[in-house]
Amino acid sequence: MQTAQSMLQMCGLPRLEARMLLEYVLNKPREWLLAHDTEPLSPECAAQFLTLAAQRRQGIPMAHLMGWREFMGHRFAVTPAVLIPRPETELLVESVLDLLTNRNDPAVLDLGTGSGVVAISVALARPDVRVTATELSVEALTVAQRNAQSLGARVQWWQGSWFEALPPEGRFDVIVSNPPYIALGDAHLVQGDLRFEPVHALTDGADGLTALAQIVAGAGARLLSGGHLWLEHGYDQAETVTGMLKQAGFTFVHTRPDLAGVPRVTGGKWE
Ligand SMILES: C[S@@+](CC[C@H](N)C(=O)[O-])C[C@H]1O[C@@H](n2cnc3c(N)ncnc32)[C@H](O)[C@@H]1O
């Protein structure tokens, strides 16, 4: 007889991951599992759990096995077509929301929206904001649109490359992006979850700085006077991104660290 307790012990996964997969299979919250962990599992549930545990041991990301990831308190659908949302990207959303305090009828643009986490989180936190998002990948854009629909967020979507995706007249109070910033050949690309994520979401295929540079170069023409650009970047790219922003004419350029103390997002003001 298989019980939740015996499954958690014998599956060969870290306890937290095993528990999350079992909760997913049983479709029950943690409290239920704690109270019923010595009861027999149905053969179907046991088999499904063992299949998922085997896939996880092969490295398939938890977000792909479960089909979702939480971000800013919302549950976003995740498929192999999109970057798995990272907790550090919440700092980007918080930076945008801070800038929108006391602004009336503001417009925000999210470039390279992926699963839509940034655009949708802003739209849900501030339903008065006009949120626009662009994405090169048609498959990713479909995931983002589905997420917006299921979470009840209003976002205008455009498919295409960075600013080229937009109609010519659009101007914004805040532009935000978490672009692909890992250099081609970086060892992280062949480790952990990254092996299963779309390569175009992770790397620019060059030194990791070309997408950041393209966005900085194009932002001025799309920002309203007094508007801001905020970018997520790699742990060692803050100085370079700061230089790019200053050279392009941005003022009040500064970097914010993530919860681990890593310089993670840098932004500036367009006069
Ligand atoms: C690092 S992922 C970020 C996804 C999402 N914003 C997030 O934070 O989870 C970068 C995204 O940029 C998209 N992308 C790559 N090149 C692009 C381009 N030239 N124009 C628009 N989007 C692009 C990728 O498809 C991917 O979805």
Short mmCIF file of C-alpha atoms and ligand atoms in Angstrom, two decimals:
data_model
loop_
_atom_site.label_atom_id
_atom_site.label_comp_id
_atom_site.label_asym_id
_atom_site.label_seq_id
_atom_site.Cartn_x
_atom_site.Cartn_y
_atom_site.Cartn_z
CA MET A 1 0.00 0.00 0.00
CA GLN A 2 1.43 3.40 -1.04
CA THR A 3 0.78 6.37 1.20
CA ALA A 4 1.75 10.01 0.68
CA GLN A 5 4.41 9.58 3.34
CA SER A 6 5.99 6.53 1.69
CA MET A 7 5.89 8.21 -1.73
CA LEU A 8 7.63 11.33 -0.44
CA GLN A 9 10.34 9.19 1.14
CA MET A 10 11.05 6.87 -1.78
CA CYS A 11 10.78 9.19 -4.82
CA GLY A 12 14.35 10.50 -4.70
CA LEU A 13 13.40 14.19 -4.93
CA PRO A 14 14.06 17.02 -2.47
CA ARG A 15 11.15 16.99 -0.01
CA LEU A 16 9.72 20.35 -1.08
CA GLU A 17 9.58 19.38 -4.76
CA ALA A 18 8.10 15.96 -3.95
CA ARG A 19 5.44 17.56 -1.78
CA MET A 20 4.55 20.13 -4.47
CA LEU A 21 4.16 17.36 -7.07
CA LEU A 22 2.01 15.27 -4.75
CA GLU A 23 -0.21 18.26 -3.95
CA TYR A 24 -0.51 18.84 -7.69
CA VAL A 25 -1.46 15.21 -8.42
CA LEU A 26 -3.95 15.05 -5.55
CA ASN A 27 -5.20 18.57 -6.26
CA LYS A 28 -5.17 19.21 -2.51
CA PRO A 29 -3.50 21.93 -0.42
CA ARG A 30 -0.53 21.31 1.88
CA GLU A 31 -2.73 21.25 5.01
CA TRP A 32 -4.74 18.34 3.59
CA LEU A 33 -1.60 16.41 2.75
CA LEU A 34 -0.21 16.88 6.27
CA ALA A 35 -3.42 15.59 7.82
CA HIS A 36 -3.80 12.59 5.47
CA ASP A 37 -0.24 11.51 4.76
CA THR A 38 -0.66 7.96 6.13
CA GLU A 39 -3.80 7.17 4.09
CA PRO A 40 -3.49 4.93 1.02
CA LEU A 41 -3.14 6.70 -2.35
CA SER A 42 -5.22 5.52 -5.31
CA PRO A 43 -3.17 3.47 -7.82
CA GLU A 44 -3.82 6.22 -10.46
CA CYS A 45 -2.45 8.97 -8.24
CA ALA A 46 0.54 6.88 -7.22
CA ALA A 47 1.35 6.11 -10.87
CA GLN A 48 0.97 9.75 -11.97
CA PHE A 49 3.17 10.92 -9.11
CA LEU A 50 5.88 8.39 -9.93
CA THR A 51 5.86 9.44 -13.61
CA LEU A 52 6.23 13.13 -12.67
CA ALA A 53 8.95 12.32 -10.11
CA ALA A 54 10.91 10.42 -12.77
CA GLN A 55 10.61 13.38 -15.19
CA ARG A 56 11.75 15.74 -12.46
CA ARG A 57 14.76 13.55 -11.73
CA GLN A 58 15.66 13.93 -15.42
CA GLY A 59 15.66 17.71 -14.91
CA ILE A 60 12.29 18.76 -16.40
CA PRO A 61 11.43 22.04 -14.64
CA MET A 62 8.78 21.97 -11.92
CA ALA A 63 6.94 24.76 -13.76
CA HIS A 64 6.66 22.56 -16.86
CA LEU A 65 5.47 19.53 -14.91
CA MET A 66 2.82 21.52 -13.08
CA GLY A 67 2.08 23.97 -15.91
CA TRP A 68 2.23 27.10 -13.81
CA ARG A 69 4.40 29.38 -11.71
CA GLU A 70 3.37 31.96 -9.15
CA PHE A 71 4.47 35.56 -9.71
CA MET A 72 3.39 38.66 -7.74
CA GLY A 73 0.76 36.49 -6.03
CA HIS A 74 -0.85 35.37 -9.31
CA ARG A 75 -0.75 31.95 -10.95
CA PHE A 76 0.65 32.17 -14.51
CA ALA A 77 0.40 29.34 -17.03
CA VAL A 78 3.88 28.34 -18.22
CA THR A 79 4.80 26.23 -21.26
CA PRO A 80 8.16 25.42 -22.88
CA ALA A 81 7.46 28.38 -25.24
CA VAL A 82 8.13 30.95 -22.51
CA LEU A 83 10.74 31.85 -19.93
CA ILE A 84 9.79 30.46 -16.52
CA PRO A 85 9.05 33.61 -14.48
CA ARG A 86 11.78 34.35 -11.94
CA PRO A 87 11.18 35.85 -8.48
CA GLU A 88 13.81 38.55 -9.10
CA THR A 89 11.68 39.94 -11.96
CA GLU A 90 9.13 41.03 -9.33
CA LEU A 91 11.62 43.84 -8.59
CA LEU A 92 11.08 45.12 -12.12
CA VAL A 93 7.31 45.22 -11.56
CA GLU A 94 7.76 46.94 -8.18
CA SER A 95 10.03 49.53 -9.81
CA VAL A 96 7.34 50.27 -12.39
CA LEU A 97 4.57 50.47 -9.80
CA ASP A 98 6.67 52.88 -7.68
CA LEU A 99 7.00 55.19 -10.68
CA LEU A 100 3.26 55.17 -11.33
CA THR A 101 2.31 56.50 -7.89
CA ASN A 102 0.51 59.83 -8.36
CA ARG A 103 0.40 59.52 -12.16
CA ASN A 104 -2.94 59.93 -13.86
CA ASP A 105 -3.89 57.75 -16.83
CA PRO A 106 -0.32 56.46 -17.35
CA ALA A 107 0.85 54.26 -20.22
CA VAL A 108 3.33 51.40 -19.70
CA LEU A 109 5.13 49.31 -22.32
CA ASP A 110 6.59 45.85 -21.57
CA LEU A 111 9.06 44.66 -24.23
CA GLY A 112 9.59 40.90 -24.66
CA THR A 113 6.64 39.96 -22.50
CA GLY A 114 7.07 36.14 -22.56
CA SER A 115 4.32 34.65 -20.38
CA GLY A 116 3.11 38.21 -19.77
CA VAL A 117 4.09 38.32 -16.10
CA VAL A 118 5.33 41.91 -16.05
CA ALA A 119 2.58 43.46 -18.18
CA ILE A 120 -0.21 41.49 -16.52
CA SER A 121 1.05 42.11 -12.97
CA VAL A 122 1.15 45.86 -13.64
CA ALA A 123 -2.34 45.76 -15.20
CA LEU A 124 -3.74 43.82 -12.24
CA ALA A 125 -2.12 46.08 -9.63
CA ARG A 126 -3.17 49.26 -11.45
CA PRO A 127 -6.26 48.68 -13.62
CA ASP A 128 -6.21 52.40 -14.54
CA VAL A 129 -2.88 52.00 -16.39
CA ARG A 130 -2.90 51.49 -20.16
CA VAL A 131 -0.56 48.53 -20.54
CA THR A 132 0.97 47.51 -23.89
CA ALA A 133 3.28 44.55 -24.45
CA THR A 134 5.33 43.23 -27.35
CA GLU A 135 6.83 39.82 -28.03
CA LEU A 136 8.75 38.32 -30.96
CA SER A 137 7.56 34.74 -30.41
CA VAL A 138 4.03 34.01 -31.61
CA GLU A 139 3.86 30.97 -29.29
CA ALA A 140 4.88 33.02 -26.25
CA LEU A 141 2.38 35.74 -27.12
CA THR A 142 -0.39 33.13 -27.16
CA VAL A 143 0.58 32.06 -23.62
CA ALA A 144 0.62 35.70 -22.47
CA GLN A 145 -2.81 36.37 -23.98
CA ARG A 146 -4.22 33.25 -22.30
CA ASN A 147 -2.78 34.37 -18.96
CA ALA A 148 -4.30 37.83 -19.33
CA GLN A 149 -7.67 36.30 -20.09
CA SER A 150 -7.66 33.87 -17.17
CA LEU A 151 -6.42 36.51 -14.70
CA GLY A 152 -8.74 39.23 -16.00
CA ALA A 153 -6.04 41.71 -17.07
CA ARG A 154 -6.43 44.26 -19.84
CA VAL A 155 -3.27 44.50 -22.00
CA GLN A 156 -2.75 45.53 -25.62
CA TRP A 157 -0.50 43.00 -27.37
CA TRP A 158 1.73 43.44 -30.42
CA GLN A 159 3.80 40.74 -32.07
CA GLY A 160 7.21 41.70 -33.46
CA SER A 161 10.70 42.86 -32.57
CA TRP A 162 11.04 45.36 -29.68
CA PHE A 163 9.71 48.81 -30.77
CA GLU A 164 9.14 47.76 -34.40
CA ALA A 165 6.12 45.77 -33.23
CA LEU A 166 4.33 48.97 -32.22
CA PRO A 167 2.21 51.31 -34.31
CA PRO A 168 4.18 54.52 -35.00
CA GLU A 169 2.25 56.84 -32.69
CA GLY A 170 2.60 55.07 -29.29
CA ARG A 171 4.34 57.00 -26.44
CA PHE A 172 4.72 55.78 -22.85
CA ASP A 173 5.33 57.00 -19.31
CA VAL A 174 7.29 53.87 -18.43
CA ILE A 175 9.05 51.32 -20.63
CA VAL A 176 10.16 48.12 -18.96
CA SER A 177 11.93 45.01 -20.20
CA ASN A 178 13.55 41.81 -19.06
CA PRO A 179 15.33 41.02 -22.34
CA PRO A 180 17.58 38.03 -23.13
CA TYR A 181 20.87 39.05 -21.49
CA ILE A 182 22.92 35.87 -21.12
CA ALA A 183 25.99 35.69 -23.35
CA LEU A 184 26.16 32.87 -25.89
CA GLY A 185 28.41 30.15 -24.50
CA ASP A 186 27.66 31.03 -20.86
CA ALA A 187 27.80 27.80 -18.85
CA HIS A 188 24.41 28.54 -17.21
CA LEU A 189 22.65 27.92 -20.55
CA VAL A 190 23.30 24.19 -20.25
CA GLN A 191 22.42 23.90 -16.56
CA GLY A 192 19.21 23.41 -14.56
CA ASP A 193 15.88 24.73 -15.86
CA LEU A 194 17.61 26.83 -18.55
CA ARG A 195 18.20 23.67 -20.65
CA PHE A 196 14.43 23.44 -21.14
CA GLU A 197 13.62 27.11 -21.79
CA PRO A 198 13.50 28.83 -25.22
CA VAL A 199 17.03 29.85 -26.13
CA HIS A 200 15.85 33.17 -27.67
CA ALA A 201 14.38 34.10 -24.28
CA LEU A 202 17.73 33.61 -22.56
CA THR A 203 20.49 34.78 -24.88
CA ASP A 204 20.90 37.38 -27.61
CA GLY A 205 23.23 34.94 -29.38
CA ALA A 206 26.14 37.32 -28.76
CA ASP A 207 27.68 39.01 -25.70
CA GLY A 208 24.42 39.36 -23.77
CA LEU A 209 24.26 43.12 -24.28
CA THR A 210 22.78 43.57 -27.76
CA ALA A 211 19.10 43.41 -26.77
CA LEU A 212 19.74 45.75 -23.82
CA ALA A 213 21.54 48.17 -26.17
CA GLN A 214 18.76 48.03 -28.80
CA ILE A 215 16.12 48.82 -26.19
CA VAL A 216 18.12 51.68 -24.68
CA ALA A 217 18.75 53.12 -28.16
CA GLY A 218 15.07 53.00 -29.14
CA ALA A 219 13.44 54.03 -25.87
CA GLY A 220 13.91 57.81 -26.09
CA ALA A 221 11.72 58.07 -29.20
CA ARG A 222 8.94 56.17 -27.39
CA LEU A 223 9.04 57.86 -23.99
CA LEU A 224 7.00 60.88 -22.98
CA SER A 225 8.97 63.72 -21.44
CA GLY A 226 9.69 62.75 -17.80
CA GLY A 227 9.17 59.07 -18.62
CA HIS A 228 11.34 56.21 -17.37
CA LEU A 229 13.04 53.11 -18.74
CA TRP A 230 13.73 50.15 -16.42
CA LEU A 231 15.69 47.08 -17.44
CA GLU A 232 16.47 43.76 -15.81
CA HIS A 233 20.02 42.56 -16.48
CA GLY A 234 22.68 40.06 -15.43
CA TYR A 235 24.44 40.19 -12.07
CA ASP A 236 27.56 41.69 -13.69
CA GLN A 237 25.92 44.04 -16.22
CA ALA A 238 24.76 46.94 -14.01
CA GLU A 239 27.78 49.13 -14.74
CA THR A 240 27.52 48.58 -18.50
CA VAL A 241 23.77 49.23 -18.56
CA THR A 242 24.27 52.37 -16.44
CA GLY A 243 26.82 53.58 -19.01
CA MET A 244 24.44 52.82 -21.90
CA LEU A 245 21.60 54.76 -20.28
CA LYS A 246 23.75 57.80 -19.46
CA GLN A 247 25.24 57.87 -22.93
CA ALA A 248 21.77 57.75 -24.49
CA GLY A 249 20.78 60.84 -22.45
CA PHE A 250 18.94 59.33 -19.47
CA THR A 251 19.28 61.09 -16.11
CA PHE A 252 18.79 59.90 -12.52
CA VAL A 253 20.21 56.54 -13.58
CA HIS A 254 20.33 54.06 -10.74
CA THR A 255 20.39 50.34 -9.98
CA ARG A 256 18.30 48.36 -7.50
CA PRO A 257 19.48 45.09 -5.93
CA ASP A 258 17.26 42.01 -5.75
CA LEU A 259 16.49 40.21 -2.46
CA ALA A 260 19.80 38.35 -2.71
CA GLY A 261 21.62 41.70 -2.90
CA VAL A 262 22.50 41.25 -6.59
CA PRO A 263 22.34 44.45 -8.74
CA ARG A 264 19.43 43.34 -10.86
CA VAL A 265 17.50 46.24 -12.42
CA THR A 266 18.71 49.60 -13.69
CA GLY A 267 16.64 52.53 -14.86
CA GLY A 268 16.71 56.18 -15.73
CA LYS A 269 14.58 59.20 -16.58
CA TRP A 270 14.03 60.72 -20.03
CA GLU A 271 13.80 64.53 -19.83
C1 LIG B 1 14.13 36.94 -20.54
S1 LIG B 1 12.62 36.63 -21.41
C2 LIG B 1 11.51 37.61 -20.39
C3 LIG B 1 10.09 37.15 -20.46
C4 LIG B 1 9.17 37.85 -19.43
N1 LIG B 1 9.16 39.30 -19.67
C5 LIG B 1 9.64 37.56 -18.02
O1 LIG B 1 10.21 38.45 -17.39
O2 LIG B 1 9.42 36.43 -17.55
C6 LIG B 1 12.87 37.62 -22.85
C7 LIG B 1 11.69 37.64 -23.80
O3 LIG B 1 12.03 38.50 -24.90
C8 LIG B 1 11.56 37.90 -26.10
N2 LIG B 1 12.34 38.44 -27.21
C9 LIG B 1 13.57 38.06 -27.65
N3 LIG B 1 13.95 38.82 -28.68
C10 LIG B 1 12.95 39.71 -28.90
C11 LIG B 1 12.75 40.77 -29.83
N4 LIG B 1 13.67 41.07 -30.77
N5 LIG B 1 11.61 41.47 -29.75
C12 LIG B 1 10.67 41.20 -28.82
N6 LIG B 1 10.80 40.21 -27.92
C13 LIG B 1 11.93 39.47 -27.96
C14 LIG B 1 11.75 36.42 -25.87
O4 LIG B 1 10.94 35.65 -26.75
C15 LIG B 1 11.35 36.29 -24.41
O5 LIG B 1 9.98 36.05 -24.27
#
